[in-house]
Coordinates of C-alpha atoms in Angstrom, one line a residue:
Chain A
M38 CA 0.0 0.0 0.0
K39 CA 2.9 2.3 0.6
R40 CA 3.8 3.3 -3.0
L41 CA 0.2 3.5 -3.9
G42 CA -0.5 5.6 -0.8
L43 CA 2.3 8.0 -1.9
L44 CA 0.9 8.3 -5.4
L45 CA -2.6 8.9 -4.0
T46 CA -1.2 11.5 -1.6
I47 CA 0.4 13.3 -4.5
A48 CA -2.8 13.1 -6.5
L49 CA -4.7 14.5 -3.6
A50 CA -2.1 17.2 -3.0
L51 CA -2.4 18.1 -6.7
A52 CA -6.2 18.2 -6.3
H53 CA -5.8 20.5 -3.4
T54 CA -3.4 22.8 -5.3
A55 CA -5.8 22.7 -8.3
A56 CA -8.7 23.7 -5.9
V57 CA -6.8 26.8 -5.1
A58 CA -5.6 27.6 -8.6
E59 CA -8.6 26.7 -10.7
P60 CA -11.3 24.9 -8.7
L61 CA -12.9 21.7 -10.0
P62 CA -10.8 21.4 -13.2
S63 CA -12.2 17.9 -13.9
W64 CA -15.7 19.2 -14.0
E65 CA -17.0 20.5 -17.4
S66 CA -17.9 24.1 -17.5
G67 CA -21.6 24.6 -17.3
P68 CA -24.5 24.9 -14.9
V69 CA -23.5 22.0 -12.7
R70 CA -20.0 23.2 -12.0
S71 CA -21.3 26.7 -11.6
A72 CA -23.9 25.6 -9.1
L73 CA -21.3 23.9 -7.0
L74 CA -18.9 26.9 -7.0
D75 CA -21.8 29.3 -6.3
F76 CA -22.9 27.1 -3.3
V77 CA -19.4 27.1 -1.7
G78 CA -18.9 30.8 -2.6
Q79 CA -22.1 32.0 -1.1
L80 CA -21.7 30.1 2.2
T81 CA -18.1 31.2 2.7
E82 CA -18.3 34.8 1.7
P83 CA -18.4 36.7 5.0
D84 CA -20.4 39.6 3.6
S85 CA -23.0 37.4 2.0
S86 CA -26.5 37.1 3.6
T87 CA -26.1 33.3 3.1
Y88 CA -22.8 33.1 5.0
R89 CA -22.4 30.2 7.4
P90 CA -19.7 29.8 10.0
P91 CA -17.2 26.9 9.7
T92 CA -18.9 24.9 12.6
E93 CA -22.0 24.6 10.4
R94 CA -20.2 23.6 7.2
I95 CA -21.0 19.9 7.1
A96 CA -20.9 17.9 3.9
V97 CA -21.8 14.2 3.6
F98 CA -20.9 11.9 0.7
D99 CA -22.3 8.5 0.0
H100 CA -19.4 6.1 -1.0
D101 CA -20.1 3.3 -3.5
G102 CA -21.2 4.8 -6.8
T103 CA -20.7 8.3 -5.5
L104 CA -16.9 8.3 -4.8
I105 CA -15.8 5.0 -6.4
V106 CA -16.9 2.5 -9.0
E107 CA -19.5 0.0 -7.8
R108 CA -19.8 -2.2 -10.9
P109 CA -19.7 -5.1 -11.6
L110 CA -19.6 -5.6 -7.9
L111 CA -19.4 -3.4 -4.8
V112 CA -15.7 -3.1 -4.0
Q113 CA -16.4 -4.5 -0.6
M114 CA -18.2 -7.5 -2.1
A115 CA -15.1 -8.2 -4.2
F116 CA -13.2 -8.2 -0.9
V117 CA -15.7 -10.5 0.8
H118 CA -15.3 -13.0 -2.2
E119 CA -11.5 -12.7 -2.0
R120 CA -11.6 -13.5 1.8
V121 CA -13.9 -16.5 1.2
R122 CA -11.4 -17.8 -1.3
E123 CA -8.5 -17.2 1.1
L124 CA -10.3 -18.9 4.0
S125 CA -11.7 -21.8 2.0
P126 CA -8.9 -24.3 2.6
A127 CA -10.0 -24.4 6.3
H128 CA -13.6 -24.9 5.2
P129 CA -13.9 -27.9 2.9
E130 CA -17.6 -27.9 3.5
W131 CA -17.9 -24.7 1.5
A132 CA -17.3 -26.5 -1.8
E133 CA -20.9 -27.7 -1.8
L134 CA -22.6 -25.1 0.4
A135 CA -24.4 -22.1 -1.1
P136 CA -23.5 -19.3 -1.3
F137 CA -19.9 -20.2 -0.7
A138 CA -19.8 -22.7 -3.6
T139 CA -20.9 -19.9 -6.0
V140 CA -18.0 -17.8 -4.9
L141 CA -15.5 -20.6 -5.2
E142 CA -16.8 -21.5 -8.6
G143 CA -16.4 -17.9 -9.6
D144 CA -19.8 -17.4 -11.2
N145 CA -19.7 -13.6 -11.2
E146 CA -23.1 -13.1 -12.9
V147 CA -24.9 -15.1 -10.2
L148 CA -22.9 -13.3 -7.5
A149 CA -23.6 -9.8 -9.0
E150 CA -27.4 -10.6 -8.9
M151 CA -27.1 -11.7 -5.3
G152 CA -26.5 -8.2 -3.9
F153 CA -25.4 -7.3 -0.5
R154 CA -28.4 -8.3 1.5
G155 CA -28.6 -11.8 0.0
T156 CA -25.1 -12.6 1.1
A157 CA -25.2 -12.3 4.9
A158 CA -23.5 -15.7 5.3
L159 CA -20.6 -14.6 3.1
V160 CA -20.3 -11.3 4.9
N161 CA -20.3 -12.9 8.4
A162 CA -17.7 -15.6 7.3
A163 CA -15.4 -13.0 5.7
Q164 CA -15.7 -10.2 8.2
A165 CA -16.5 -11.6 11.7
G166 CA -14.7 -13.7 14.2
I167 CA -11.4 -11.7 13.9
S168 CA -10.0 -8.7 15.7
Q169 CA -10.3 -5.2 14.3
V170 CA -6.5 -5.1 13.9
E171 CA -6.5 -8.3 11.9
F172 CA -9.4 -7.1 9.8
R173 CA -7.8 -3.8 9.0
G174 CA -4.7 -5.7 7.8
A175 CA -6.9 -7.9 5.5
V176 CA -8.6 -4.8 4.0
S177 CA -5.3 -3.0 3.5
R178 CA -3.8 -6.1 1.6
F179 CA -6.9 -6.3 -0.6
L180 CA -6.9 -2.6 -1.5
D181 CA -3.1 -2.9 -2.3
Q182 CA -3.4 -6.0 -4.5
A183 CA -6.8 -6.8 -5.9
R184 CA -7.6 -5.6 -9.4
H185 CA -10.9 -4.5 -11.0
P186 CA -12.0 -7.1 -13.6
R187 CA -12.6 -4.5 -16.4
F188 CA -10.1 -1.7 -15.7
E189 CA -7.4 -4.0 -14.4
V190 CA -6.1 -1.6 -11.8
V191 CA -6.3 -1.6 -8.0
Y192 CA -9.6 -0.3 -6.7
P193 CA -8.2 2.9 -5.0
R194 CA -7.5 4.1 -8.6
L195 CA -11.1 3.9 -9.5
V196 CA -12.3 6.8 -7.4
Y197 CA -13.9 9.8 -9.3
Q198 CA -11.4 12.6 -9.8
P199 CA -14.1 15.3 -9.9
M200 CA -15.4 14.1 -6.4
L201 CA -11.8 14.2 -5.1
E202 CA -11.6 17.8 -6.3
L203 CA -15.0 18.7 -4.7
I204 CA -13.8 17.2 -1.4
A205 CA -10.6 19.2 -1.6
L206 CA -12.5 22.4 -2.4
L207 CA -14.9 21.8 0.5
T208 CA -12.0 21.0 2.9
A209 CA -10.1 24.1 1.8
S210 CA -13.3 26.0 2.5
D211 CA -13.5 24.9 6.1
F212 CA -16.1 22.2 5.5
R213 CA -16.0 19.1 7.5
V214 CA -16.5 16.3 5.0
Y215 CA -18.0 12.9 6.1
I216 CA -18.4 9.7 4.2
V217 CA -21.9 8.3 5.0
S218 CA -22.2 4.8 3.5
S219 CA -24.1 1.6 3.7
G220 CA -20.8 -0.1 3.2
G221 CA -18.8 -1.4 6.2
L222 CA -17.2 1.3 8.4
E223 CA -13.8 -0.4 8.7
F224 CA -13.7 -1.2 5.0
I225 CA -14.2 2.4 4.0
R226 CA -11.7 3.6 6.7
G227 CA -9.2 1.5 4.7
L228 CA -9.5 4.2 2.0
S229 CA -10.7 7.3 3.8
E230 CA -7.5 9.0 4.8
S231 CA -5.1 7.9 2.1
V232 CA -7.5 8.2 -0.9
Y233 CA -10.1 10.8 0.0
G234 CA -8.3 12.8 2.7
V235 CA -11.2 12.1 5.1
P236 CA -10.2 11.3 8.6
R237 CA -11.2 7.9 10.1
D238 CA -13.5 9.6 12.6
R239 CA -15.5 11.2 9.8
V240 CA -16.7 7.9 8.3
V241 CA -20.2 6.7 9.2
G242 CA -21.0 3.2 7.9
S243 CA -22.6 -0.1 8.6
V244 CA -21.1 -1.6 11.7
M245 CA -20.9 -5.3 12.7
K246 CA -21.4 -6.2 16.3
Y247 CA -18.3 -5.8 18.5
E248 CA -17.0 -7.4 21.7
L249 CA -14.1 -6.6 23.9
R250 CA -11.6 -9.4 24.5
E251 CA -8.6 -9.7 26.6
E252 CA -5.4 -10.5 24.7
G253 CA -2.7 -11.0 27.3
A254 CA -2.9 -8.0 29.5
A255 CA -4.4 -5.8 26.8
L256 CA -8.0 -5.3 25.6
A257 CA -8.8 -5.6 21.9
V258 CA -12.0 -5.1 19.9
W259 CA -13.3 -8.2 18.0
R260 CA -15.9 -8.4 15.3
K261 CA -19.0 -10.6 15.8
T262 CA -21.5 -11.8 13.3
G263 CA -24.5 -9.6 12.6
F264 CA -24.8 -5.8 12.5
Q265 CA -25.3 -3.2 15.2
T266 CA -26.3 -0.8 12.4
L267 CA -27.0 -1.2 8.7
N268 CA -26.4 2.3 7.5
A269 CA -28.9 2.7 4.6
G270 CA -32.0 4.8 3.9
S271 CA -33.5 6.3 7.1
F272 CA -30.5 5.0 9.1
K273 CA -28.2 7.3 7.2
V274 CA -30.1 10.2 8.7
L275 CA -30.3 8.7 12.2
N276 CA -26.6 7.9 12.2
I277 CA -25.7 11.4 10.9
D278 CA -27.6 12.8 13.9
R279 CA -25.9 10.4 16.2
H280 CA -22.4 10.9 14.8
I281 CA -22.3 14.5 13.6
G282 CA -25.2 16.1 15.5
R283 CA -25.9 18.7 12.8
R284 CA -28.0 18.8 9.6
P285 CA -25.5 18.8 6.7
L286 CA -25.4 21.7 4.3
L287 CA -24.4 19.5 1.4
A288 CA -25.2 15.9 0.6
V289 CA -24.0 13.9 -2.4
G290 CA -25.4 10.5 -3.4
N291 CA -26.3 8.3 -6.4
S292 CA -29.0 5.8 -5.4
D293 CA -32.3 5.1 -3.6
G294 CA -30.3 4.4 -0.4
D295 CA -29.4 8.1 -0.4
L296 CA -33.0 9.4 -0.7
E297 CA -33.6 10.1 3.0
M298 CA -30.1 11.7 3.5
L299 CA -30.6 13.9 0.5
S300 CA -34.1 14.9 1.6
Y301 CA -33.0 15.6 5.1
T302 CA -30.2 17.8 3.9
H303 CA -32.3 19.6 1.3
A304 CA -34.8 20.6 4.1
G305 CA -32.2 22.7 5.7
K306 CA -31.8 26.4 4.8
G307 CA -29.2 27.2 2.2
S308 CA -28.4 23.5 1.5
L309 CA -27.7 21.6 -1.6
A310 CA -28.6 18.0 -2.6
V311 CA -26.6 16.5 -5.4
L312 CA -27.4 13.3 -7.3
L313 CA -24.8 11.6 -9.5
R314 CA -26.2 9.7 -12.6
H315 CA -24.3 6.8 -14.1
D316 CA -24.8 7.4 -17.8
D317 CA -21.4 6.8 -19.2
A318 CA -21.0 3.3 -20.4
R319 CA -17.9 4.1 -22.4
R320 CA -15.7 5.6 -19.5
E321 CA -17.5 3.9 -16.6
Y322 CA -21.0 2.3 -16.5
A323 CA -24.5 3.2 -17.4
Y324 CA -27.3 2.1 -15.0
A325 CA -30.3 3.5 -13.2
E326 CA -32.2 0.6 -11.8
D327 CA -31.1 1.4 -8.2
S328 CA -32.2 5.1 -8.5
A329 CA -35.8 4.6 -9.6
R330 CA -37.2 6.2 -6.5
V331 CA -34.7 9.0 -6.0
L332 CA -34.5 10.3 -9.6
P333 CA -38.1 11.6 -9.8
V334 CA -37.8 13.2 -6.4
A335 CA -34.5 14.9 -7.5
S336 CA -36.2 16.4 -10.6
E337 CA -39.3 17.4 -8.7
R338 CA -37.4 19.1 -5.9
D339 CA -34.8 20.7 -8.2
W340 CA -31.8 18.9 -6.7
L341 CA -28.5 19.2 -8.6
V342 CA -28.4 16.2 -10.9
V343 CA -24.9 15.4 -12.2
S344 CA -24.4 13.5 -15.4
M345 CA -21.1 11.6 -15.4
Q346 CA -21.1 11.7 -19.2
K347 CA -21.7 15.4 -19.6
D348 CA -20.4 16.9 -16.4
F349 CA -17.2 14.9 -15.7
R350 CA -14.4 16.1 -18.0
Q351 CA -12.3 13.3 -16.6
V352 CA -13.5 10.3 -14.5
F353 CA -10.5 8.7 -12.8
P354 CA -7.3 10.3 -11.3
N355 CA -4.9 8.6 -13.7
G356 CA -7.0 9.5 -16.8
D357 CA -9.7 7.4 -18.5
R358 CA -7.7 5.2 -20.9
F359 CA -7.3 1.7 -19.5
Chain B
M158 CA -27.8 30.9 27.4
K159 CA -26.3 33.7 25.4
R160 CA -24.7 35.7 28.1
L161 CA -23.5 32.6 29.9
G162 CA -22.2 31.3 26.6
L163 CA -20.2 34.5 26.1
L164 CA -18.8 34.3 29.6
L165 CA -17.7 30.7 29.1
T166 CA -16.3 31.5 25.7
I167 CA -14.2 34.2 27.4
A168 CA -13.2 31.8 30.1
L169 CA -12.2 29.2 27.5
A170 CA -10.3 31.8 25.5
L171 CA -8.4 32.8 28.7
A172 CA -7.7 29.1 29.3
H173 CA -6.3 28.9 25.8
T174 CA -4.2 32.0 26.3
A175 CA -3.0 30.6 29.6
A176 CA -2.1 27.3 28.0
V177 CA 0.3 29.2 25.7
A178 CA 1.7 31.6 28.4
E179 CA 2.0 29.2 31.4
P180 CA 0.3 25.9 30.8
L181 CA -2.0 24.4 33.4
P182 CA -2.0 27.3 35.9
S183 CA -4.8 25.8 38.0
W184 CA -2.8 22.6 38.6
E185 CA -0.5 22.6 41.6
S186 CA 3.2 22.3 40.8
G187 CA 4.4 18.8 41.4
P188 CA 4.7 15.3 39.9
V189 CA 1.1 15.2 38.5
R190 CA 1.3 18.5 36.6
S191 CA 4.8 17.6 35.5
A192 CA 3.7 14.2 34.2
L193 CA 0.9 15.8 32.1
L194 CA 3.3 18.4 30.7
D195 CA 6.0 15.8 29.9
F196 CA 3.4 13.6 28.2
V197 CA 2.3 16.3 25.9
G198 CA 5.8 17.6 25.4
Q199 CA 7.3 14.2 24.4
L200 CA 4.5 13.4 21.9
T201 CA 4.7 16.7 20.2
E202 CA 8.5 17.3 20.1
P203 CA 9.4 16.4 16.5
D204 CA 13.0 15.3 17.4
S205 CA 11.8 13.0 20.2
S206 CA 11.7 9.3 19.8
T207 CA 8.3 9.3 21.3
Y208 CA 6.9 11.9 18.7
R209 CA 3.4 11.1 17.4
P210 CA 1.9 12.9 14.4
P211 CA -1.3 14.9 14.9
T212 CA -3.6 12.2 13.3
E213 CA -2.7 9.9 16.1
R214 CA -3.2 12.4 18.9
I215 CA -6.5 11.3 20.4
A216 CA -7.6 12.2 23.9
V217 CA -10.8 10.9 25.6
F218 CA -12.4 12.4 28.7
D219 CA -15.2 10.9 30.7
H220 CA -17.8 13.6 31.6
D221 CA -19.6 13.3 35.0
G222 CA -17.1 13.6 37.8
T223 CA -14.2 14.1 35.4
L224 CA -15.2 17.4 33.8
I225 CA -18.1 18.5 36.0
V226 CA -19.6 18.1 39.4
E227 CA -21.7 14.9 39.7
R228 CA -22.9 15.3 43.3
P229 CA -25.5 15.2 44.9
L230 CA -27.0 14.1 41.5
L231 CA -25.7 13.6 38.0
V232 CA -26.4 16.9 36.2
Q233 CA -28.5 15.0 33.7
M234 CA -30.5 13.4 36.5
A235 CA -31.3 16.9 37.8
F236 CA -32.5 17.7 34.3
V237 CA -34.7 14.5 34.2
H238 CA -36.3 15.5 37.5
E239 CA -36.9 19.0 36.2
R240 CA -38.5 17.7 33.0
V241 CA -40.7 15.4 35.1
R242 CA -41.9 18.3 37.2
E243 CA -42.5 20.4 34.0
L244 CA -44.5 17.6 32.4
S245 CA -46.4 16.5 35.5
P246 CA -49.5 18.7 35.0
A247 CA -50.3 16.6 31.9
H248 CA -49.8 13.4 34.0
P249 CA -52.0 13.5 37.1
E250 CA -51.4 9.7 37.5
W251 CA -47.7 10.4 38.4
A252 CA -48.7 11.8 41.8
E253 CA -49.1 8.3 43.1
L254 CA -46.9 6.4 40.7
A255 CA -43.3 5.5 41.6
P256 CA -40.7 6.7 40.8
F257 CA -42.6 9.8 39.5
A258 CA -44.2 10.5 42.9
T259 CA -40.7 10.5 44.6
V260 CA -39.6 13.2 42.1
L261 CA -42.7 15.3 42.7
E262 CA -42.3 15.0 46.4
G263 CA -38.7 16.1 46.1
D264 CA -37.2 13.5 48.3
N265 CA -33.6 14.0 47.1
E266 CA -32.1 11.4 49.4
V267 CA -34.2 8.6 48.0
L268 CA -33.6 10.0 44.4
A269 CA -29.8 10.1 44.9
E270 CA -29.8 6.5 46.0
M271 CA -31.9 5.5 43.0
G272 CA -29.0 6.0 40.5
F273 CA -29.2 6.2 36.8
R274 CA -30.1 2.6 36.0
G275 CA -33.0 2.5 38.5
T276 CA -34.7 5.3 36.8
A277 CA -35.5 4.1 33.3
A278 CA -39.1 5.1 33.6
L279 CA -38.1 8.7 34.5
V280 CA -35.5 8.9 31.7
N281 CA -37.9 7.6 29.1
A282 CA -40.7 10.0 30.2
A283 CA -38.3 13.0 30.3
Q284 CA -36.2 12.3 27.2
A285 CA -38.3 10.3 24.7
G286 CA -41.3 11.0 22.5
I287 CA -40.0 14.4 21.4
S288 CA -38.0 15.6 18.4
Q289 CA -34.3 16.1 18.7
V290 CA -34.8 19.8 18.0
E291 CA -37.3 20.1 20.9
F292 CA -35.1 18.1 23.2
R293 CA -32.1 20.3 22.5
G294 CA -34.2 23.3 23.4
A295 CA -35.2 21.7 26.7
V296 CA -31.5 20.9 27.5
S297 CA -30.4 24.4 26.7
R298 CA -33.1 26.0 28.9
F299 CA -32.2 23.8 31.8
L300 CA -28.4 24.5 31.5
D301 CA -29.2 28.2 31.3
Q302 CA -31.5 28.3 34.4
A303 CA -31.2 25.4 36.8
R304 CA -29.0 25.9 39.8
H305 CA -27.0 23.4 41.8
P306 CA -28.5 22.9 45.3
R307 CA -25.2 23.5 47.2
F308 CA -23.3 25.9 45.1
E309 CA -26.3 27.8 43.9
V310 CA -24.9 28.6 40.4
V311 CA -25.9 27.2 37.0
Y312 CA -24.3 23.9 36.2
P313 CA -22.0 25.0 33.4
R314 CA -20.1 27.0 36.1
L315 CA -19.3 23.8 38.0
V316 CA -16.9 22.4 35.5
Y317 CA -13.3 21.8 36.6
Q318 CA -11.0 24.7 35.6
P319 CA -7.9 22.4 35.6
M320 CA -9.6 20.1 33.1
L321 CA -10.6 23.0 30.9
E322 CA -6.9 24.0 30.9
L323 CA -5.8 20.5 30.0
I324 CA -8.3 20.3 27.1
A325 CA -7.0 23.7 25.9
L326 CA -3.4 22.6 26.1
L327 CA -4.2 19.4 24.2
T328 CA -6.2 21.2 21.6
A329 CA -3.4 23.7 21.1
S330 CA -1.0 20.7 20.8
D331 CA -3.1 19.3 17.8
F332 CA -4.8 16.7 19.9
R333 CA -8.4 15.8 19.0
V334 CA -10.3 15.8 22.3
Y335 CA -13.4 13.7 22.7
I336 CA -15.9 13.4 25.5
V337 CA -16.8 9.7 26.1
S338 CA -19.5 9.5 28.6
S339 CA -22.2 7.1 29.9
G340 CA -24.4 10.3 30.0
G341 CA -26.8 11.1 27.2
L342 CA -25.2 12.2 23.9
E343 CA -27.5 15.1 23.3
F344 CA -27.4 16.3 26.9
I345 CA -23.6 16.5 26.8
R346 CA -23.7 18.2 23.4
G347 CA -25.6 21.0 25.1
L348 CA -22.3 21.8 26.9
S349 CA -19.6 20.5 24.6
E350 CA -18.9 23.4 22.3
S351 CA -19.8 26.3 24.5
V352 CA -18.3 25.1 27.8
Y353 CA -15.5 22.7 26.8
G354 CA -14.7 23.8 23.2
V355 CA -15.3 20.2 22.1
P356 CA -17.3 20.0 18.8
R357 CA -20.6 18.2 18.8
D358 CA -19.2 15.5 16.6
R359 CA -16.6 14.6 19.2
V360 CA -19.0 13.5 21.8
V361 CA -19.6 9.8 22.3
G362 CA -22.4 9.0 24.8
S363 CA -25.4 6.9 25.5
V364 CA -28.0 7.1 22.7
M365 CA -31.7 6.6 22.9
K366 CA -33.4 4.9 20.0
Y367 CA -34.2 7.2 17.2
E368 CA -36.8 7.3 14.4
L369 CA -37.3 9.4 11.3
R370 CA -40.6 11.3 11.0
E371 CA -42.0 13.5 8.3
E372 CA -42.9 17.0 9.6
G373 CA -44.6 18.6 6.7
A374 CA -42.3 18.2 3.7
A375 CA -39.2 17.8 6.0
L376 CA -37.7 14.9 7.8
A377 CA -36.9 15.1 11.5
V378 CA -35.2 12.9 14.0
W379 CA -37.4 11.8 16.9
R380 CA -36.4 10.2 20.2
K381 CA -37.9 6.8 21.2
T382 CA -37.9 5.0 24.6
G383 CA -35.0 2.7 25.2
F384 CA -31.3 2.9 24.3
Q385 CA -29.4 2.0 21.1
T386 CA -26.3 2.1 23.2
L387 CA -25.6 2.5 26.9
N388 CA -22.0 3.9 26.8
A389 CA -20.5 2.5 30.0
G390 CA -17.7 0.0 30.8
S391 CA -16.7 -2.1 27.8
F392 CA -19.1 -0.2 25.6
K393 CA -17.0 2.9 26.0
V394 CA -14.2 1.1 24.2
L395 CA -16.4 -0.4 21.5
N396 CA -17.9 3.0 20.8
I397 CA -14.5 4.6 20.7
D398 CA -13.6 2.1 18.1
R399 CA -16.8 2.8 16.2
H400 CA -16.7 6.5 16.4
I401 CA -13.0 7.4 16.4
G402 CA -11.4 4.3 14.9
R403 CA -8.1 4.8 16.8
R404 CA -6.8 3.8 20.2
P405 CA -6.5 7.0 22.3
L406 CA -3.1 8.2 23.6
L407 CA -4.7 9.8 26.6
A408 CA -7.7 8.8 28.7
V409 CA -9.1 10.7 31.8
G410 CA -11.7 9.2 34.0
N411 CA -12.8 9.0 37.6
S412 CA -14.9 5.9 38.3
D413 CA -15.3 2.2 37.7
G414 CA -17.3 2.9 34.5
D415 CA -14.0 4.2 33.0
L416 CA -11.9 1.1 33.9
E417 CA -12.1 -0.5 30.4
M418 CA -11.5 2.8 28.6
L419 CA -8.4 3.5 30.8
S420 CA -7.1 0.0 30.4
Y421 CA -7.6 0.0 26.6
T422 CA -5.8 3.4 26.3
H423 CA -3.0 2.4 28.7
A424 CA -2.2 -0.7 26.6
G425 CA -1.1 1.5 23.6
K426 CA 2.5 2.6 23.3
G427 CA 3.4 6.0 24.8
S428 CA -0.1 6.4 26.3
L429 CA -1.2 7.9 29.6
A430 CA -4.2 6.9 31.8
V431 CA -5.4 9.5 34.3
L432 CA -7.7 8.9 37.2
L433 CA -9.3 11.8 39.1
R434 CA -10.0 11.2 42.9
H435 CA -12.7 13.1 44.6
D436 CA -11.1 13.8 48.0
D437 CA -12.0 17.4 48.6
A438 CA -15.1 17.7 50.7
R439 CA -14.4 21.4 51.4
R440 CA -14.2 22.7 47.8
E441 CA -16.2 19.9 46.1
Y442 CA -17.1 16.4 47.4
A443 CA -15.2 13.4 48.9
Y444 CA -16.4 10.0 47.8
A445 CA -14.8 6.8 46.4
E446 CA -17.6 4.2 46.5
D447 CA -17.9 4.2 42.7
S448 CA -14.2 3.7 42.1
A449 CA -13.6 0.6 44.2
R450 CA -12.6 -1.5 41.2
V451 CA -10.6 1.1 39.3
L452 CA -8.5 2.5 42.1
P453 CA -6.4 -0.7 42.9
V454 CA -5.9 -1.2 39.1
A455 CA -4.7 2.4 38.8
S456 CA -2.2 2.0 41.6
E457 CA -1.0 -1.5 40.3
R458 CA -0.5 -0.3 36.7
D459 CA 1.1 3.0 37.7
W460 CA -1.6 5.2 36.1
L461 CA -1.5 8.9 36.9
V462 CA -3.8 9.4 40.0
V463 CA -4.9 13.0 40.5
S464 CA -6.0 14.2 43.9
M465 CA -8.5 17.1 43.6
Q466 CA -7.4 18.3 47.0
K467 CA -3.7 18.2 46.4
D468 CA -3.4 18.7 42.6
F469 CA -6.1 21.3 41.8
R470 CA -5.0 24.8 42.8
Q471 CA -8.4 26.0 41.8
V472 CA -11.5 23.8 41.2
F473 CA -14.0 26.0 39.4
P474 CA -13.6 28.7 36.6
N475 CA -15.1 31.5 38.8
G476 CA -13.0 30.6 41.9
D477 CA -14.0 28.3 44.7
R478 CA -15.8 30.6 47.1
F479 CA -19.6 30.2 46.8

């Protein structure tokens, strides 16, 4: 992870520099980029009637599909599959046991259809029964080594450059940026600081049950099966209230799981709700089946709808030719 | 709250200034104050072998009895009683129903014995079934108006000046300071920014169950009966891992409910665990019955034990004569 981490730090530093020189360079000029710049400008201009002090400048970003590629599989689901393959020698029974057998046979189409909720047994086998320290190591190895099946690069290179620039602009404008995801808290923390520049304590995610165990004289946190919170839909709002304690001024999402978070944010004065559409099959993917509920609401309430095809000048940090 | 808020902001600003001029002026010179200064100095001195970068500088403070007076009642329990009195006209049945009748009769000795866990019905009646916005208003009014029975000042004036100075020194030294309390999250947030200078998103507390409700076109968070987390003992460590995601370098507590948090922190390299003893009946209170488990561990493991009587030159921000 070290060399990659360095590259990404440089990319992020460049994004920061760019944010000062010419903000949002990977966004196409037009009404979307202007709306983002106006939003930040109006909130941070001390003489403006819409000025908001730094304590109130909260921005929340969904993760999968908003900051990083989520096709053909959620990155975390690719990790779960990899862990199942790694652990399989100790579990000969998995060879004939669904859904483990499907993973071991590598039938990606069946697995993609399965979704996150259909795969509780996989998630528990891959992510529970180990200490947090061990789990963090496994996440780090995966992010350092595993490659995306289509783009053939490690996953941390498949984050969206325009979103990195937006995070950098917000951070430079004294916003506190949080990632609020239905993905696993510790999985996203594996990327948050090195890739997005978002501190570990500004990640709100789904959380497995924990227990405290004694290891020698020391106490360690262990992961148990099952979830203490599945951070999707309404729970995104409830966990924002629990973790942050303020209504965000900016929310960015891409799917029906973000509907409540976007609505809740939009209801606040001077706020902005942003919805990213995946409509670029050439450079990324084109799909809308998981945004059937949120898209009409976005259009009805005049949220800022971003077209990846039209509004992203560049999609990925290292350019879009793979 | 405004005028009080201003006074406290000034007090905090003075504490910050003092931290730069002569750090920890309300701590008596001696081994305890030296140990605190050495700890901060060694971690922040770039040439030191014990240097730690700012991202790793996490400090956690218990709340009741560590930052603020908790006798004769927890501040939050005084709030719960006040709310029950306020709400009682709408509940004539409470006049003959325990534990409500005890509150309405004002039998403080019985109430003090009852403790937090024995009073679930009071807590639910006082703190659930209302929106977060309404609850925050009730907390704010209480903290602005209610007076401590012995000291006869509002509760925010009964925080410990030496701890304010320690928080200010840590903050000036690029630590992130969190309050990790078994008290209610939203109650402590009513004090965190204005009194301690700790942002709302750096409070980890007990959390009642929440639900999302539609209020007109907007979504609002409402409080339900029961707890999603009771943040005491082992749960302090589990919630530190969930909320912060790093082992703290400094933990400060005063009772058995802090044992696991102190142990967990102490197990990390270069860390410091601090235990405050209430041994000053003249200026505050003298009691040890809720630290019977933690005191022997503190002495055995060589934690830093602070005597309020010997190590606090001054207890409260406005001086100690009431």
